[in-house]
Short mmCIF file of C-alpha atoms in Angstrom, two decimals:
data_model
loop_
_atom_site.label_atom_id
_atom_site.label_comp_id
_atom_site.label_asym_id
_atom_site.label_seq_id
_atom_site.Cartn_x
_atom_site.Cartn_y
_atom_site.Cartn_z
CA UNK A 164 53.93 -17.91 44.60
CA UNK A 165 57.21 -16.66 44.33
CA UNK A 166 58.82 -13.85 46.28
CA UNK A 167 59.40 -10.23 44.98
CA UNK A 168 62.13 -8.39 45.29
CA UNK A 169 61.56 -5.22 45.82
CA UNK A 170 64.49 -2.23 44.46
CA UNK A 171 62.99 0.87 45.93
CA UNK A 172 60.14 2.13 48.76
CA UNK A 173 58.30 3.33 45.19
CA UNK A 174 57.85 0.28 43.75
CA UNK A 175 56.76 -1.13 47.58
CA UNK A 176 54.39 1.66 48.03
CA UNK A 177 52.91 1.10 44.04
CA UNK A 178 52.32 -2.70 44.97
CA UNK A 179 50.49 -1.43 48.12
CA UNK A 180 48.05 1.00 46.26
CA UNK A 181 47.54 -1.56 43.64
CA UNK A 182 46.69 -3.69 47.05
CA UNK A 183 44.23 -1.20 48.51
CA UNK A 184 42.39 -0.77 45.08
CA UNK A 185 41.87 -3.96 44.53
CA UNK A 186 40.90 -4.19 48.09
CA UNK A 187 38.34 -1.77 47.43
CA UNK A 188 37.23 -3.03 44.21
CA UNK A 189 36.74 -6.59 45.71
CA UNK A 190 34.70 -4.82 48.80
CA UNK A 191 32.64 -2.94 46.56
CA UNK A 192 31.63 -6.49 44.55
CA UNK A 193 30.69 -8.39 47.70
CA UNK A 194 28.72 -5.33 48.51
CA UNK A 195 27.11 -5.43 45.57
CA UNK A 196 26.57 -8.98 45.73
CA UNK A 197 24.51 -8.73 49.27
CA UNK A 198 22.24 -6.11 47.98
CA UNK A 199 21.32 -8.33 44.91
CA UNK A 200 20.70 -11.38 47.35
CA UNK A 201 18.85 -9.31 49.59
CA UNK A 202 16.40 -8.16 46.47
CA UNK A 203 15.93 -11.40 45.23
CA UNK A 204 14.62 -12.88 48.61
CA UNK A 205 12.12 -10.07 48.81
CA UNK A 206 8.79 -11.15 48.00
CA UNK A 207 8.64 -8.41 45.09
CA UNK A 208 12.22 -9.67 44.08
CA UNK A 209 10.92 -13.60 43.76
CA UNK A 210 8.33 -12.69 41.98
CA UNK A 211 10.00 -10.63 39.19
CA UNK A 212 12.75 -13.42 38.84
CA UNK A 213 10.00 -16.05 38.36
CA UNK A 214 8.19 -13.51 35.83
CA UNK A 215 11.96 -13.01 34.15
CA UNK A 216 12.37 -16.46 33.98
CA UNK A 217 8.95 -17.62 32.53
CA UNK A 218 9.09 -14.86 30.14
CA UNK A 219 13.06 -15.70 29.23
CA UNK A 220 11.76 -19.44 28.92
CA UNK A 221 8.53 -18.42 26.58
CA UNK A 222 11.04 -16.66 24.50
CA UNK A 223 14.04 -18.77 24.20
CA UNK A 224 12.07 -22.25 23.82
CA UNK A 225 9.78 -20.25 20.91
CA UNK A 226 6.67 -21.87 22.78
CA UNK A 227 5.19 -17.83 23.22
CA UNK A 228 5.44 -17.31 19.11
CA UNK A 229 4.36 -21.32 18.54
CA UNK A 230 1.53 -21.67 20.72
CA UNK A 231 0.82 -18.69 23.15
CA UNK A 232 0.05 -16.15 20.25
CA UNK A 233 -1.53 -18.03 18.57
CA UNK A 234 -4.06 -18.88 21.35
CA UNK A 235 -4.55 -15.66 21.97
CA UNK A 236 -5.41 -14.32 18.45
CA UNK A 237 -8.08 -17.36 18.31
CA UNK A 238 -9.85 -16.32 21.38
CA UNK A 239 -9.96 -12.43 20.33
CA UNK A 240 -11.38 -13.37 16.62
CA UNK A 241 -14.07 -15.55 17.52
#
């Protein structure tokens, strides 16, 4: 990375808030980040990403509109 060369304390103390904000933002993510790990260890948290997942997978792979409905309408008309 190259060096800057800085003209005035302004465009020092600019670079420095730009620092801190960033500093922040990043902080904020990695917060973020542990609380969403944290959830998805939690016994509730497991289970609604296995239901998410099954129900993304049912969806995506066109095995609920293929098969699963149609199960289900069979057993309810006879």
């Amino acid at each position: 990375m190259a060096t800057k060369v800085y003209s005035s304390y302004e465009e020092i103390d600019r670079d420095l808030e730009i620092l801190k904000l960033q500093k922040e933002i990043d902080t904020q993510k990695l917060s973020l980040a542990v609380e969403k790990t944290i959830d998805g260890v939690t016994p509730s948290g497991l289970v609604q990403n296995l239901l998410g997942n099954a129900g993304s997978f049912l969806t995506k792979s066109g095995l609920l509109k293929n098969v699963v409905l149609p199960y289900i309408i069979n057993k309810f008309i006879k």
